[in-house]
Coordinates of C-alpha atoms in Angstrom, one line a residue:
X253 CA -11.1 17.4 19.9
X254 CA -8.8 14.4 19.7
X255 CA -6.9 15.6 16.0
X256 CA -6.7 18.6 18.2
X257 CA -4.9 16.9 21.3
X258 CA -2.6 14.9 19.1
X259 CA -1.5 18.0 17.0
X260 CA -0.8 19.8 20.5
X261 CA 1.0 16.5 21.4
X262 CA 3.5 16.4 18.2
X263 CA 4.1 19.8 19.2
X264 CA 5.5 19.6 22.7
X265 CA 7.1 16.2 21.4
X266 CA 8.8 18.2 18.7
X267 CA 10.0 20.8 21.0
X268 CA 11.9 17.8 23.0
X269 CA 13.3 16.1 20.4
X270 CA 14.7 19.8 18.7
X271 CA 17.5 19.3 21.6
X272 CA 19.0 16.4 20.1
X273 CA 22.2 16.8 18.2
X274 CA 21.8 15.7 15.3
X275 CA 23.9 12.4 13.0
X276 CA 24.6 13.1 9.6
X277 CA 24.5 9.2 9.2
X278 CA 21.3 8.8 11.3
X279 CA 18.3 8.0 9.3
X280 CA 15.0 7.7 11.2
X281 CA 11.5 5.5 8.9
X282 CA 8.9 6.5 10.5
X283 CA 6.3 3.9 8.7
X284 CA 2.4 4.4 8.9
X285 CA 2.4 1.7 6.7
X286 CA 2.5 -1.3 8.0
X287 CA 3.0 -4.7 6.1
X288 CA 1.3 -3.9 2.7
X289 CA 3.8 -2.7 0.7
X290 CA 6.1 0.0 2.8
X291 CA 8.4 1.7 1.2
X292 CA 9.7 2.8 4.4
X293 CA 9.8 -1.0 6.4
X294 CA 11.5 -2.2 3.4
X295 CA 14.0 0.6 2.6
X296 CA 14.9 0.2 6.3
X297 CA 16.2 -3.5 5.6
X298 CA 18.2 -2.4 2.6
X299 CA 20.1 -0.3 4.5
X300 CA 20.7 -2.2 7.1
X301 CA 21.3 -5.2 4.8
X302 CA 23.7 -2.8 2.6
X303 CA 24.7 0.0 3.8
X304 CA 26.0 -0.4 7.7
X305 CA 27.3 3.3 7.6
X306 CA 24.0 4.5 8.0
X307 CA 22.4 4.0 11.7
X308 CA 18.8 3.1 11.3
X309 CA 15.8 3.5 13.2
X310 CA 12.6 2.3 12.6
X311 CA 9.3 3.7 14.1
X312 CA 6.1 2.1 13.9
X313 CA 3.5 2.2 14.3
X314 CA 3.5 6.1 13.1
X315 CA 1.7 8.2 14.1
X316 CA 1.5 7.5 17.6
X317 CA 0.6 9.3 20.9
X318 CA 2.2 6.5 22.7
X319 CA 6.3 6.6 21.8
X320 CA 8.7 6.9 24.7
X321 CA 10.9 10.5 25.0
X322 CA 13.8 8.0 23.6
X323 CA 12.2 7.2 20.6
X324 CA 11.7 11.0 19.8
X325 CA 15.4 11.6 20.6
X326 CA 16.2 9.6 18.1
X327 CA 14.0 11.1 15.4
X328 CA 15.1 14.4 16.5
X329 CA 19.0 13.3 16.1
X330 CA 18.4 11.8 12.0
X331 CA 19.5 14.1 9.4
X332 CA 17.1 12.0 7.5
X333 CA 13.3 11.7 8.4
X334 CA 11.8 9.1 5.4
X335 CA 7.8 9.1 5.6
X336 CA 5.2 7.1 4.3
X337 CA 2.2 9.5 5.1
X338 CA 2.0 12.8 5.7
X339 CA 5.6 14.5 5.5
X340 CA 7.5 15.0 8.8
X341 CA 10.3 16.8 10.7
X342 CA 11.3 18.1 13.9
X343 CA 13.0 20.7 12.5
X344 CA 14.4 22.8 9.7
X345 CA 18.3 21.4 9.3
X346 CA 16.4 18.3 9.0
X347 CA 16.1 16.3 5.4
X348 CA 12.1 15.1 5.0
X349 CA 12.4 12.4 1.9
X350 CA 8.9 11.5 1.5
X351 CA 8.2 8.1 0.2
X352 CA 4.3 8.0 0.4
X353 CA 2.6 4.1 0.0
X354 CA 1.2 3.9 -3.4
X355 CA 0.1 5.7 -6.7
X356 CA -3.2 7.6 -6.2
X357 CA -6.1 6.4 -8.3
X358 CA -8.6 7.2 -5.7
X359 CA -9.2 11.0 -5.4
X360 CA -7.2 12.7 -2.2
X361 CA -6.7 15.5 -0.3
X362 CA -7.6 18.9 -2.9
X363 CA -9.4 16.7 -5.2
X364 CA -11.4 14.2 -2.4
X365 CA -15.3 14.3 -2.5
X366 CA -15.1 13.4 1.3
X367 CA -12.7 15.9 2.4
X368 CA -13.6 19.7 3.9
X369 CA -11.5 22.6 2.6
X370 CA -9.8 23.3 6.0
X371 CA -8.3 20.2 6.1
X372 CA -7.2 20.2 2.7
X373 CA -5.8 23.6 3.2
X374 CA -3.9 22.5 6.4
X375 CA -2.5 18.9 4.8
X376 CA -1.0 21.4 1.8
X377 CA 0.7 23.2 4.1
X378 CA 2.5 20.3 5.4
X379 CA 3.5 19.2 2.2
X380 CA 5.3 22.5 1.2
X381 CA 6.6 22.9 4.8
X382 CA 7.8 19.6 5.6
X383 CA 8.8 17.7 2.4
X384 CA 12.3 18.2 0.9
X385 CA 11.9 15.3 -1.8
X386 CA 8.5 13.7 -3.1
X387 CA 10.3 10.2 -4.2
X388 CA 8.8 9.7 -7.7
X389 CA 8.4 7.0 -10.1
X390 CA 6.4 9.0 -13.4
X391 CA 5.6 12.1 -14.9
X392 CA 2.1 10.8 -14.4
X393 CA 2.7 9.6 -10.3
X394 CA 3.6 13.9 -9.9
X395 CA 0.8 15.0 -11.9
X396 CA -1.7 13.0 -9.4
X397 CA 0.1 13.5 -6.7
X398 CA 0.0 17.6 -7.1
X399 CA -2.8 18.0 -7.9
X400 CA -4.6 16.2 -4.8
X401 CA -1.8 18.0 -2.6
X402 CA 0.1 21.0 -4.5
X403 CA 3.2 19.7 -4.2
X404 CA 5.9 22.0 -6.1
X405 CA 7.4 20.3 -9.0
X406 CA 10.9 20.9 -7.8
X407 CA 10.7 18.7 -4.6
X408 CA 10.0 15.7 -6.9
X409 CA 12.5 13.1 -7.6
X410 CA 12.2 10.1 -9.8
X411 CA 14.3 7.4 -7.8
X412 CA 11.0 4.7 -8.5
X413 CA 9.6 3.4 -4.6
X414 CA 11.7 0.9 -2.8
X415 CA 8.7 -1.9 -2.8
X416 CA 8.7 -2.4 -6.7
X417 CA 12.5 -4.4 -5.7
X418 CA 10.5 -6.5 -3.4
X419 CA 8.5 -7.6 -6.6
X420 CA 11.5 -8.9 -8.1
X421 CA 13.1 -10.8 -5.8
X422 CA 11.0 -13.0 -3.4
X423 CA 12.1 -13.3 0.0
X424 CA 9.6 -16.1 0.5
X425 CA 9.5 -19.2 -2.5
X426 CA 6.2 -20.3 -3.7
X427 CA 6.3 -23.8 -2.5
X428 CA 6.7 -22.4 0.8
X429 CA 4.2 -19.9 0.3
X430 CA 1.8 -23.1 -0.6
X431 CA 2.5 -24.9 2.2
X432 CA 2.5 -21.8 4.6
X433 CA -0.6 -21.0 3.9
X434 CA -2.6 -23.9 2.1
X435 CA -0.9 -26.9 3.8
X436 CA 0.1 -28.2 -0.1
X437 CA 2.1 -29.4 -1.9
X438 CA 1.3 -28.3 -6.0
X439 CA 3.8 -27.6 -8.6
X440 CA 1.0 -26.4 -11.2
X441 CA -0.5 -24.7 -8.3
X442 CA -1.7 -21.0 -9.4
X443 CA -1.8 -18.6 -6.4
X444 CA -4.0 -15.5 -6.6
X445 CA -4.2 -12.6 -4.1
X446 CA -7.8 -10.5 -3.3
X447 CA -6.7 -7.1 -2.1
X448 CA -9.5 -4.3 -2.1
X449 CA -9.4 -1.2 -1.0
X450 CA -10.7 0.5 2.4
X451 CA -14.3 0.2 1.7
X452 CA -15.2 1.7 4.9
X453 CA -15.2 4.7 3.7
X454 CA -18.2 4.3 1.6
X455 CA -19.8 4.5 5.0
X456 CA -22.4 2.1 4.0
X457 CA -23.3 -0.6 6.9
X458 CA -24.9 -3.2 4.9
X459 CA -21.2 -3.2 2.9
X460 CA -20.1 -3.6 5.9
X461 CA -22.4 -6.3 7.5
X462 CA -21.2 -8.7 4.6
X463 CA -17.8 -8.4 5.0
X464 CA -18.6 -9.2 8.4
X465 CA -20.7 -12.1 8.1
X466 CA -18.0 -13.7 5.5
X467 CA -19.2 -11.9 2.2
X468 CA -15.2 -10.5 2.2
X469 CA -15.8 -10.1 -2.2
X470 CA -19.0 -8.0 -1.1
X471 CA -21.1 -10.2 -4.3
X472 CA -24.6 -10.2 -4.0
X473 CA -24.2 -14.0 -5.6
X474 CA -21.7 -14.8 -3.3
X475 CA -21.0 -18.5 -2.6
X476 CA -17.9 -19.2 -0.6
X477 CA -18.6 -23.4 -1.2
X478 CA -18.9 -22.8 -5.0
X479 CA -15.9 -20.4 -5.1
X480 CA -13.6 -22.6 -3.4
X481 CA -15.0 -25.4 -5.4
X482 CA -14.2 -24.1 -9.1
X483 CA -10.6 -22.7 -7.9
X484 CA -9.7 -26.5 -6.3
X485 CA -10.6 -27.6 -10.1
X486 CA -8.6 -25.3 -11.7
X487 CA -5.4 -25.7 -9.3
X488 CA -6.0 -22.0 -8.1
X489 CA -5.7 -20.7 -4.9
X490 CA -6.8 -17.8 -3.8
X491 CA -5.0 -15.9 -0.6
X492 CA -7.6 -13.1 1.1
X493 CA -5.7 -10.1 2.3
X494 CA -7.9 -7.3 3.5
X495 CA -7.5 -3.8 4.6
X496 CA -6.7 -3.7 8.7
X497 CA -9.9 -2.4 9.5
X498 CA -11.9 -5.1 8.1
X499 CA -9.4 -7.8 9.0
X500 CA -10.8 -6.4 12.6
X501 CA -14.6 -7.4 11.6
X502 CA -13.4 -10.6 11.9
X503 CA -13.5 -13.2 14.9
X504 CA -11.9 -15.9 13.5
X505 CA -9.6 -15.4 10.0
X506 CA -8.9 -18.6 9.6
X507 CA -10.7 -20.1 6.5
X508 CA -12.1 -23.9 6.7
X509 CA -11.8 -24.2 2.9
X510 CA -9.3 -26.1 1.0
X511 CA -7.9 -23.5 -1.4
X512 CA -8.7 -20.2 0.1
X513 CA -7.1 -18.5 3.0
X514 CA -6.6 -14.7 4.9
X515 CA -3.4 -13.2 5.2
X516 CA -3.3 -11.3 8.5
X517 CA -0.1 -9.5 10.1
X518 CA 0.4 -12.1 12.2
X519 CA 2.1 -14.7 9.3
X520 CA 4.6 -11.9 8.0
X521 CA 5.4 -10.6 11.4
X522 CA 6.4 -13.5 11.7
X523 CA 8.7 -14.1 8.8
X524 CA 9.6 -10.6 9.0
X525 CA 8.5 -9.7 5.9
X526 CA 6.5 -7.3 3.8
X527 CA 3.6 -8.6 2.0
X528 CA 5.3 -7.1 -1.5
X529 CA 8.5 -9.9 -0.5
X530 CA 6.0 -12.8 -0.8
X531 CA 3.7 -11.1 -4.1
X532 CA 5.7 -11.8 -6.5
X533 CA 5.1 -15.2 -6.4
X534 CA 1.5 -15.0 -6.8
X535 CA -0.2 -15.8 -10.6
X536 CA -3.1 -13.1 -10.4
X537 CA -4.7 -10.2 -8.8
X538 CA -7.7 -9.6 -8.0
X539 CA -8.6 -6.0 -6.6
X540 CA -11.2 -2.9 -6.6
X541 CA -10.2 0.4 -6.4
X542 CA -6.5 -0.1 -4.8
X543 CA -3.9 1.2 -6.1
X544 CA -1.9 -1.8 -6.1
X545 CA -3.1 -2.9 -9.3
X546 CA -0.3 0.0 -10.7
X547 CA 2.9 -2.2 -8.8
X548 CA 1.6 -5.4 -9.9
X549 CA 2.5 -4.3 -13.3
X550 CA 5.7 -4.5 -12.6
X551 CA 5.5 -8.6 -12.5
X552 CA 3.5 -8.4 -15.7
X553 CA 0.5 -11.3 -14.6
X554 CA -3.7 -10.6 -14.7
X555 CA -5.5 -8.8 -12.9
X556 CA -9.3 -8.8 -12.3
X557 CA -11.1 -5.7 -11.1
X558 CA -14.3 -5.8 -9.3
X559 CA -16.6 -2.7 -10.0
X560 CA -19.7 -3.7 -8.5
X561 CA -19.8 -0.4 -6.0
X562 CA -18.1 1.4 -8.8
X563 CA -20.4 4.2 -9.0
X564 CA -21.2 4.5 -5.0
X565 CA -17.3 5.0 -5.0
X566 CA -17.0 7.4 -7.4
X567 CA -19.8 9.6 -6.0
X568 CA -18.4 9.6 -1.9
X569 CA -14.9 9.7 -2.6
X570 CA -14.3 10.2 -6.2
X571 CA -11.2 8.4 -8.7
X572 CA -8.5 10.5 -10.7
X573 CA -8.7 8.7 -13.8
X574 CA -11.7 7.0 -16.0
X575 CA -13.9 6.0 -17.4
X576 CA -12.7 3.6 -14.9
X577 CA -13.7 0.3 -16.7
X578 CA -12.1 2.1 -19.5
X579 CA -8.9 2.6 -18.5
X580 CA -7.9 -0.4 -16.0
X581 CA -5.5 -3.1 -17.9
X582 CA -7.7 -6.0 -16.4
X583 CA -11.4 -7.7 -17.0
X584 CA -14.0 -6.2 -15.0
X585 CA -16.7 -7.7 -13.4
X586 CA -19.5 -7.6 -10.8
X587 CA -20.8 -11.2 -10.1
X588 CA -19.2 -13.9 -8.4
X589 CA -20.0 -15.6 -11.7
X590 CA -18.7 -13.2 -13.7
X591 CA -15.4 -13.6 -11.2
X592 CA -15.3 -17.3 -11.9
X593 CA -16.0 -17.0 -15.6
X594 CA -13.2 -14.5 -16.0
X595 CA -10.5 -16.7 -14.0
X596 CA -10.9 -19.3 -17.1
X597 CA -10.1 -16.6 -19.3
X598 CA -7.0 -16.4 -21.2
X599 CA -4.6 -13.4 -20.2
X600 CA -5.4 -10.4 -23.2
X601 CA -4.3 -7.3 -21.7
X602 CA -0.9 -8.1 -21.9
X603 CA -0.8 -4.9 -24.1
X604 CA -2.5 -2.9 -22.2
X605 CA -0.6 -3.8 -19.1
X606 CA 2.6 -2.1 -20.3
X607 CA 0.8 0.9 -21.6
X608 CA 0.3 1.2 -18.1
X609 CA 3.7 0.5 -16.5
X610 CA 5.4 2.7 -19.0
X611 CA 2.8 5.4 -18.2
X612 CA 3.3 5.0 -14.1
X613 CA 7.2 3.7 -13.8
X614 CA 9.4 5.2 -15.8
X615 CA 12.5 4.6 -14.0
X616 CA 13.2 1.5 -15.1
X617 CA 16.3 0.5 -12.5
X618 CA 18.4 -2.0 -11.1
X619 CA 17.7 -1.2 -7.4
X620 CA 15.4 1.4 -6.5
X621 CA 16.4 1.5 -2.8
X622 CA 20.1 1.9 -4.2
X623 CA 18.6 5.1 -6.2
X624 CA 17.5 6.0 -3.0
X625 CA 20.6 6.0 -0.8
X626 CA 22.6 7.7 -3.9
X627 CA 20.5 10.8 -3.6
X628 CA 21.2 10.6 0.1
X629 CA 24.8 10.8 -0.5
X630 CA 24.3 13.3 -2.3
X631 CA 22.7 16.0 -0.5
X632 CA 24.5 14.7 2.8
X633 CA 27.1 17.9 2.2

């Protein structure tokens, strides 16, 4: 009933906003996602930054049943509607350029275990109704990407996603990452980042319940003293950034230990940054199922992939390539002393790494934001 309402609400909203004359140098982001590596948040500063001809709005959060009839006057008046979910315009004359927030690994849409045919059917529609360009980075990125939503090949476009610059370029150093975060000063300091993906979905309580009661790696061996313990000896530290929804399990993310800490919304709202301006100054990744793993190639350091719910995974929601511990650039492992033994462990996927990046970025640019606005210009006529 309430996907109904909402659908019956973008409606009459779009029928508003159609009134609107519209800019040729308006460009409205509406960004569903967030902090965590948006194409759309951080394509929005680049123009701004760079390109003053363009008038730039910024909606978040998107969607939303709760934006004022000015905000959708202003998406109705952009030539250009840039998306980082499901593609979106108000109507026809309009440009969708759909930037979408990551390189599927997990199964979507079509291909989804956890998805019913009516749905899938109705999200396909909006893809070949509403997206003008798929923003691309691979041959492999449109392979996925089609065949969980049947995009056409011809709306594809291989500018590479405006987050990978973030990667490159910093906008926060790593001392004052060390002493944002940790309180420290340490110039052999090694800073690691835990990302997994949104294990709710698994629909399993008990997964859950641990995450809830501090168990954030979801280890049956986990012990927080003894992880912080072996990272302090090895000059590691280890930052905790969890999906929104189980940042919300928590009362309290603060941690009490010395070389482990979350990473909520709250620190880069306030430095007005994206999480992918501070990752590049981070030594190691640690991560599940995310798709993340595929941009952290692009700073070439280790990653560490925990399979522990591999199979329950792969049975409720399914994964596009494997076998997965086959085909991940990264040591896998399922213990929290498996975890510690692998973060002794000298880097040897190096190889394997690029196999990977050459695989899932082939545009291999300067600027992918400027690719971006250049295909803009382009089509402006």
């Amino acid at each position: 009933m309430k996907s109904f309402l909402f659908r019956l609400y973008l409606a009459l909203m779009k029928l508003v906003a159609r009134f609107t004359p519209m800019q040729d140098n308006k460009v409205v982001i509406l960004n569903g996602a967030g902090r965590s590596g948006s194409n759309g948040y951080l394509f929005g500063k680049y123009l701004e930054k760079s390109h003053p001809e363009y008038e730039v709005t910024l909606v978040e959060p998107w969607p939303s049943s709760h934006l004022p009839l000015k905000t959708w006057r202003e998406i109705g008046a952009a030539k250009f509607v840039l998306t980082t979910h499901q593609p979106f315009k108000v109507h026809a004359k309009q440009i969708n350029i759909q930037f979408w927030h990551g390189i599927p690994l997990k199964r979507m849409g079509i291909m989804a275990n956890n998805t019913t045919r009516k749905t899938d059917q109705r999200n396909a529609k909006l893809w070949q109704k509403n997206a003008d360009i798929v923003c691309s980075s691979s041959d492999l990125y449109e392979s996925l990407m089609s065949a969980c939503c049947g995009i056409e090949t011809n709306k594809y476009q291989k500018t590479g996603f405006p987050r990978l610059d973030a990667l490159k370029s910093p906008a926060i150093s790593k001392k004052q990452l060390l002493m944002d975060l940790f309180k420290v000063e340490d110039a052999d300091a090694k800073i690691g980042i835990y990302m997994p993906t949104f294990r709710y979905e698994m629909e399993d309580s008990q997964i859950m319940r641990q995450v809830e009661q501090g168990n954030f790696l979801t280890l049956a061996d986990f012990d927080i003293e003894q992880l912080n313990y072996n990272l302090k000896q090895k000059q590691q530290y280890l930052i905790v950034k969890l999906h929104p929804y189980e940042m919300r399990l928590f009362e309290n993310l603060h941690s009490n230990f010395s070389n482990i800490t979350f990473l909520n919304n709250d620190y880069l709202n306030q430095q007005d940054v994206d999480l992918y301006e501070l990752l590049g100054n981070t030594d190691f990744l640690i991560t599940d199922y995310s798709s993340i793993y595929f941009d952290y190639l692009t700073i070439d350091k280790p990653i560490i992939f925990l399979t522990n719910y591999l199979q329950q995974y792969e049975e409720k929601r399914g994964l596009l390539m494997g076998p997965y511990e086959d085909v991940v650039p990264g040591i896998c492992v399922k213990t929290q002393q498996e975890l510690l033994e692998a973060l002794d462990k000298s880097d040897q996927f190096q190889q394997k790494r690029h196999y990977w990046l050459n695989l899932s970025n082939q545009v291999q640019a300067d600027s992918n934001c400027e690719n971006v606005v250049k295909l803009m210009k382009s089509i402006r006529g």
